[in-house]
Amino acid sequence: MGDAMSEFREPPRWPLIALRVTAGLTALLALLMPFLAGGFLQGYYPLLDAHRQTAMALSGTALLTAVAGLLVRSLSRGPSGPAVQYGVLTLLCIVQYAFGDERILLLHVPLGVGVFVMAEKFAVEAFKARAGTADADPDAVTGPQAKAGTAVGTEAGAE
């Protein structure tokens, strides 16, 4: 009986908090990048080094966020989306850094826009993630109330 009770424990919240903190930091660093690039292009050359250092920090925080996403999935029974999204974002940040370092701006700038958009969108999704809502659970997306509301709305429409 003790084992059955332990199955219904509330999942730990700290992985979700770690995901949100690292996702927010990743989003802030991605937001900072175009300002640093713009300052450099406007003639304040020390900002090029700040842009490079921020790119390294962005890659690192994206990786930490992917790890936090794995912890949310494995320990808190949350969605696997954040782990996958931030894993891809980490790889794109590394490619982005390489393009910038080699001065391949034709690819660096558009990829930078994509990295920025993804970092901001993924952060919003990280703040919407919930513990105990694994991907296989159909209630994870809609919830029982939404299903009940849909069923009532369908019945009312059929009358």
PDB file of C-alpha atoms in Angstrom:
ATOM      1  CA  MET A   1       0.000   0.000   0.000  1.00  0.00           C
ATOM      2  CA  GLY A   2       2.918   2.344   0.706  1.00  0.00           C
ATOM      3  CA  ASP A   3       4.196   1.756  -2.816  1.00  0.00           C
ATOM      4  CA  ALA A   4       0.844   2.665  -4.355  1.00  0.00           C
ATOM      5  CA  MET A   5       0.803   5.913  -2.413  1.00  0.00           C
ATOM      6  CA  SER A   6       4.300   6.835  -3.584  1.00  0.00           C
ATOM      7  CA  GLU A   7       3.154   6.595  -7.227  1.00  0.00           C
ATOM      8  CA  PHE A   8       0.845   9.561  -6.700  1.00  0.00           C
ATOM      9  CA  ARG A   9       3.372  11.932  -5.196  1.00  0.00           C
ATOM     10  CA  GLU A  10       3.523  15.427  -6.593  1.00  0.00           C
ATOM     11  CA  PRO A  11       6.471  15.685  -9.046  1.00  0.00           C
ATOM     12  CA  PRO A  12       9.348  17.919  -7.897  1.00  0.00           C
ATOM     13  CA  ARG A  13       9.096  21.536  -9.015  1.00  0.00           C
ATOM     14  CA  TRP A  14      12.794  22.459  -8.913  1.00  0.00           C
ATOM     15  CA  PRO A  15      13.521  21.135 -12.446  1.00  0.00           C
ATOM     16  CA  LEU A  16      10.712  23.322 -13.783  1.00  0.00           C
ATOM     17  CA  ILE A  17      12.110  26.325 -11.923  1.00  0.00           C
ATOM     18  CA  ALA A  18      15.591  25.568 -13.313  1.00  0.00           C
ATOM     19  CA  LEU A  19      14.106  25.364 -16.821  1.00  0.00           C
ATOM     20  CA  ARG A  20      12.390  28.722 -16.438  1.00  0.00           C
ATOM     21  CA  VAL A  21      15.439  30.476 -15.002  1.00  0.00           C
ATOM     22  CA  THR A  22      17.804  29.177 -17.694  1.00  0.00           C
ATOM     23  CA  ALA A  23      15.247  29.786 -20.472  1.00  0.00           C
ATOM     24  CA  GLY A  24      14.780  33.369 -19.277  1.00  0.00           C
ATOM     25  CA  LEU A  25      18.534  33.925 -19.169  1.00  0.00           C
ATOM     26  CA  THR A  26      18.900  32.448 -22.659  1.00  0.00           C
ATOM     27  CA  ALA A  27      16.178  34.770 -23.950  1.00  0.00           C
ATOM     28  CA  LEU A  28      17.830  37.818 -22.345  1.00  0.00           C
ATOM     29  CA  LEU A  29      21.224  36.967 -23.823  1.00  0.00           C
ATOM     30  CA  ALA A  30      19.640  36.475 -27.260  1.00  0.00           C
ATOM     31  CA  LEU A  31      17.962  39.875 -26.890  1.00  0.00           C
ATOM     32  CA  LEU A  32      21.294  41.502 -26.031  1.00  0.00           C
ATOM     33  CA  MET A  33      23.085  40.156 -29.139  1.00  0.00           C
ATOM     34  CA  PRO A  34      21.626  42.517 -31.798  1.00  0.00           C
ATOM     35  CA  PHE A  35      22.278  45.562 -29.590  1.00  0.00           C
ATOM     36  CA  LEU A  36      25.930  44.599 -29.242  1.00  0.00           C
ATOM     37  CA  ALA A  37      26.215  43.966 -32.987  1.00  0.00           C
ATOM     38  CA  GLY A  38      24.525  47.281 -33.749  1.00  0.00           C
ATOM     39  CA  GLY A  39      26.904  49.160 -31.463  1.00  0.00           C
ATOM     40  CA  PHE A  40      29.864  47.551 -33.179  1.00  0.00           C
ATOM     41  CA  LEU A  41      28.485  48.400 -36.627  1.00  0.00           C
ATOM     42  CA  GLN A  42      27.949  51.977 -35.477  1.00  0.00           C
ATOM     43  CA  GLY A  43      31.658  52.269 -34.742  1.00  0.00           C
ATOM     44  CA  TYR A  44      32.041  51.322 -31.079  1.00  0.00           C
ATOM     45  CA  TYR A  45      34.489  48.492 -31.738  1.00  0.00           C
ATOM     46  CA  PRO A  46      34.876  47.087 -28.185  1.00  0.00           C
ATOM     47  CA  LEU A  47      31.320  45.785 -28.531  1.00  0.00           C
ATOM     48  CA  LEU A  48      32.528  43.185 -31.046  1.00  0.00           C
ATOM     49  CA  ASP A  49      34.343  41.373 -28.234  1.00  0.00           C
ATOM     50  CA  ALA A  50      31.288  41.748 -25.982  1.00  0.00           C
ATOM     51  CA  HIS A  51      29.174  40.275 -28.805  1.00  0.00           C
ATOM     52  CA  ARG A  52      31.560  37.310 -29.046  1.00  0.00           C
ATOM     53  CA  GLN A  53      31.592  36.717 -25.269  1.00  0.00           C
ATOM     54  CA  THR A  54      27.805  36.967 -25.111  1.00  0.00           C
ATOM     55  CA  ALA A  55      27.552  34.428 -27.947  1.00  0.00           C
ATOM     56  CA  MET A  56      29.629  31.982 -25.912  1.00  0.00           C
ATOM     57  CA  ALA A  57      27.446  32.607 -22.852  1.00  0.00           C
ATOM     58  CA  LEU A  58      24.316  32.155 -24.988  1.00  0.00           C
ATOM     59  CA  SER A  59      25.561  28.781 -26.218  1.00  0.00           C
ATOM     60  CA  GLY A  60      26.297  27.732 -22.648  1.00  0.00           C
ATOM     61  CA  THR A  61      22.934  28.812 -21.259  1.00  0.00           C
ATOM     62  CA  ALA A  62      21.108  27.129 -24.149  1.00  0.00           C
ATOM     63  CA  LEU A  63      22.938  23.906 -23.260  1.00  0.00           C
ATOM     64  CA  LEU A  64      22.082  24.312 -19.563  1.00  0.00           C
ATOM     65  CA  THR A  65      18.461  24.889 -20.544  1.00  0.00           C
ATOM     66  CA  ALA A  66      18.475  21.680 -22.604  1.00  0.00           C
ATOM     67  CA  VAL A  67      19.772  19.826 -19.521  1.00  0.00           C
ATOM     68  CA  ALA A  68      17.051  21.467 -17.409  1.00  0.00           C
ATOM     69  CA  GLY A  69      14.536  20.312 -20.026  1.00  0.00           C
ATOM     70  CA  LEU A  70      15.805  16.755 -19.651  1.00  0.00           C
ATOM     71  CA  LEU A  71      15.387  17.031 -15.884  1.00  0.00           C
ATOM     72  CA  VAL A  72      11.841  18.330 -16.296  1.00  0.00           C
ATOM     73  CA  ARG A  73      11.042  15.346 -18.493  1.00  0.00           C
ATOM     74  CA  SER A  74      12.708  12.683 -16.374  1.00  0.00           C
ATOM     75  CA  LEU A  75      12.151  13.925 -12.807  1.00  0.00           C
ATOM     76  CA  SER A  76       8.981  15.999 -13.075  1.00  0.00           C
ATOM     77  CA  ARG A  77       7.215  13.982 -15.779  1.00  0.00           C
ATOM     78  CA  GLY A  78       6.931  17.137 -17.873  1.00  0.00           C
ATOM     79  CA  PRO A  79       7.003  17.580 -21.641  1.00  0.00           C
ATOM     80  CA  SER A  80      10.078  16.601 -23.655  1.00  0.00           C
ATOM     81  CA  GLY A  81       9.733  19.592 -25.985  1.00  0.00           C
ATOM     82  CA  PRO A  82      12.028  21.978 -24.075  1.00  0.00           C
ATOM     83  CA  ALA A  83      14.909  19.472 -24.034  1.00  0.00           C
ATOM     84  CA  VAL A  84      14.659  18.951 -27.791  1.00  0.00           C
ATOM     85  CA  GLN A  85      14.118  22.641 -28.581  1.00  0.00           C
ATOM     86  CA  TYR A  86      17.062  23.834 -26.525  1.00  0.00           C
ATOM     87  CA  GLY A  87      19.249  21.017 -27.829  1.00  0.00           C
ATOM     88  CA  VAL A  88      18.611  22.265 -31.368  1.00  0.00           C
ATOM     89  CA  LEU A  89      19.100  25.873 -30.244  1.00  0.00           C
ATOM     90  CA  THR A  90      22.460  24.963 -28.704  1.00  0.00           C
ATOM     91  CA  LEU A  91      23.647  23.452 -31.981  1.00  0.00           C
ATOM     92  CA  LEU A  92      22.441  26.495 -33.934  1.00  0.00           C
ATOM     93  CA  CYS A  93      24.240  28.815 -31.504  1.00  0.00           C
ATOM     94  CA  ILE A  94      27.481  26.909 -32.092  1.00  0.00           C
ATOM     95  CA  VAL A  95      27.035  27.111 -35.875  1.00  0.00           C
ATOM     96  CA  GLN A  96      26.133  30.799 -35.508  1.00  0.00           C
ATOM     97  CA  TYR A  97      29.295  31.428 -33.516  1.00  0.00           C
ATOM     98  CA  ALA A  98      31.409  29.682 -36.168  1.00  0.00           C
ATOM     99  CA  PHE A  99      29.855  31.759 -38.964  1.00  0.00           C
ATOM    100  CA  GLY A 100      30.509  34.963 -37.027  1.00  0.00           C
ATOM    101  CA  ASP A 101      34.065  33.985 -36.187  1.00  0.00           C
ATOM    102  CA  GLU A 102      34.761  33.296 -39.866  1.00  0.00           C
ATOM    103  CA  ARG A 103      32.979  36.548 -40.866  1.00  0.00           C
ATOM    104  CA  ILE A 104      30.445  34.680 -43.028  1.00  0.00           C
ATOM    105  CA  LEU A 105      27.872  37.396 -42.436  1.00  0.00           C
ATOM    106  CA  LEU A 106      25.630  36.253 -45.300  1.00  0.00           C
ATOM    107  CA  LEU A 107      24.709  33.266 -43.091  1.00  0.00           C
ATOM    108  CA  HIS A 108      25.540  34.700 -39.661  1.00  0.00           C
ATOM    109  CA  VAL A 109      22.947  37.495 -39.720  1.00  0.00           C
ATOM    110  CA  PRO A 110      19.870  35.501 -40.874  1.00  0.00           C
ATOM    111  CA  LEU A 111      20.754  32.634 -38.539  1.00  0.00           C
ATOM    112  CA  GLY A 112      21.103  35.186 -35.743  1.00  0.00           C
ATOM    113  CA  VAL A 113      17.553  36.354 -36.399  1.00  0.00           C
ATOM    114  CA  GLY A 114      16.385  32.746 -36.232  1.00  0.00           C
ATOM    115  CA  VAL A 115      18.271  32.098 -32.990  1.00  0.00           C
ATOM    116  CA  PHE A 116      16.720  35.218 -31.466  1.00  0.00           C
ATOM    117  CA  VAL A 117      13.178  34.256 -32.487  1.00  0.00           C
ATOM    118  CA  MET A 118      13.604  30.682 -31.260  1.00  0.00           C
ATOM    119  CA  ALA A 119      15.102  31.751 -27.923  1.00  0.00           C
ATOM    120  CA  GLU A 120      12.198  34.107 -27.245  1.00  0.00           C
ATOM    121  CA  LYS A 121       9.504  31.635 -28.395  1.00  0.00           C
ATOM    122  CA  PHE A 122      11.025  28.732 -26.466  1.00  0.00           C
ATOM    123  CA  ALA A 123      11.214  30.854 -23.301  1.00  0.00           C
ATOM    124  CA  VAL A 124       7.491  31.582 -23.529  1.00  0.00           C
ATOM    125  CA  GLU A 125       6.832  27.855 -23.941  1.00  0.00           C
ATOM    126  CA  ALA A 126       9.118  27.022 -20.992  1.00  0.00           C
ATOM    127  CA  PHE A 127       7.055  29.268 -18.762  1.00  0.00           C
ATOM    128  CA  LYS A 128       3.898  27.462 -19.910  1.00  0.00           C
ATOM    129  CA  ALA A 129       5.326  23.970 -19.220  1.00  0.00           C
ATOM    130  CA  ARG A 130       3.831  22.074 -16.317  1.00  0.00           C
ATOM    131  CA  ALA A 131       5.171  19.233 -14.191  1.00  0.00           C
ATOM    132  CA  GLY A 132       3.342  15.917 -14.468  1.00  0.00           C
ATOM    133  CA  THR A 133       2.112  16.580 -18.014  1.00  0.00           C
ATOM    134  CA  ALA A 134       4.181  14.084 -19.993  1.00  0.00           C
ATOM    135  CA  ASP A 135       3.726  14.141 -23.773  1.00  0.00           C
ATOM    136  CA  ALA A 136       1.866  10.836 -23.847  1.00  0.00           C
ATOM    137  CA  ASP A 137      -0.867  12.236 -21.578  1.00  0.00           C
ATOM    138  CA  PRO A 138      -3.735  13.589 -23.738  1.00  0.00           C
ATOM    139  CA  ASP A 139      -4.842  15.830 -20.855  1.00  0.00           C
ATOM    140  CA  ALA A 140      -1.438  17.565 -20.881  1.00  0.00           C
ATOM    141  CA  VAL A 141      -2.363  19.875 -23.729  1.00  0.00           C
ATOM    142  CA  THR A 142      -6.061  20.401 -23.294  1.00  0.00           C
ATOM    143  CA  GLY A 143      -6.775  19.434 -19.695  1.00  0.00           C
ATOM    144  CA  PRO A 144      -9.940  17.764 -18.433  1.00  0.00           C
ATOM    145  CA  GLN A 145     -11.865  21.042 -18.243  1.00  0.00           C
ATOM    146  CA  ALA A 146     -11.169  21.857 -21.877  1.00  0.00           C
ATOM    147  CA  LYS A 147     -12.335  18.391 -22.917  1.00  0.00           C
ATOM    148  CA  ALA A 148     -15.542  18.779 -20.915  1.00  0.00           C
ATOM    149  CA  GLY A 149     -16.092  22.225 -22.440  1.00  0.00           C
ATOM    150  CA  THR A 150     -15.558  20.845 -25.930  1.00  0.00           C
ATOM    151  CA  ALA A 151     -17.996  18.013 -25.339  1.00  0.00           C
ATOM    152  CA  VAL A 152     -20.650  20.394 -24.017  1.00  0.00           C
ATOM    153  CA  GLY A 153     -20.093  22.788 -26.906  1.00  0.00           C
ATOM    154  CA  THR A 154     -20.411  19.930 -29.392  1.00  0.00           C
ATOM    155  CA  GLU A 155     -23.621  18.711 -27.845  1.00  0.00           C
ATOM    156  CA  ALA A 156     -25.099  22.187 -27.844  1.00  0.00           C
ATOM    157  CA  GLY A 157     -24.166  22.634 -31.505  1.00  0.00           C
ATOM    158  CA  ALA A 158     -25.777  19.317 -32.444  1.00  0.00           C
ATOM    159  CA  GLU A 159     -29.150  20.285 -30.984  1.00  0.00           C
TER     160      GLU A 159
END
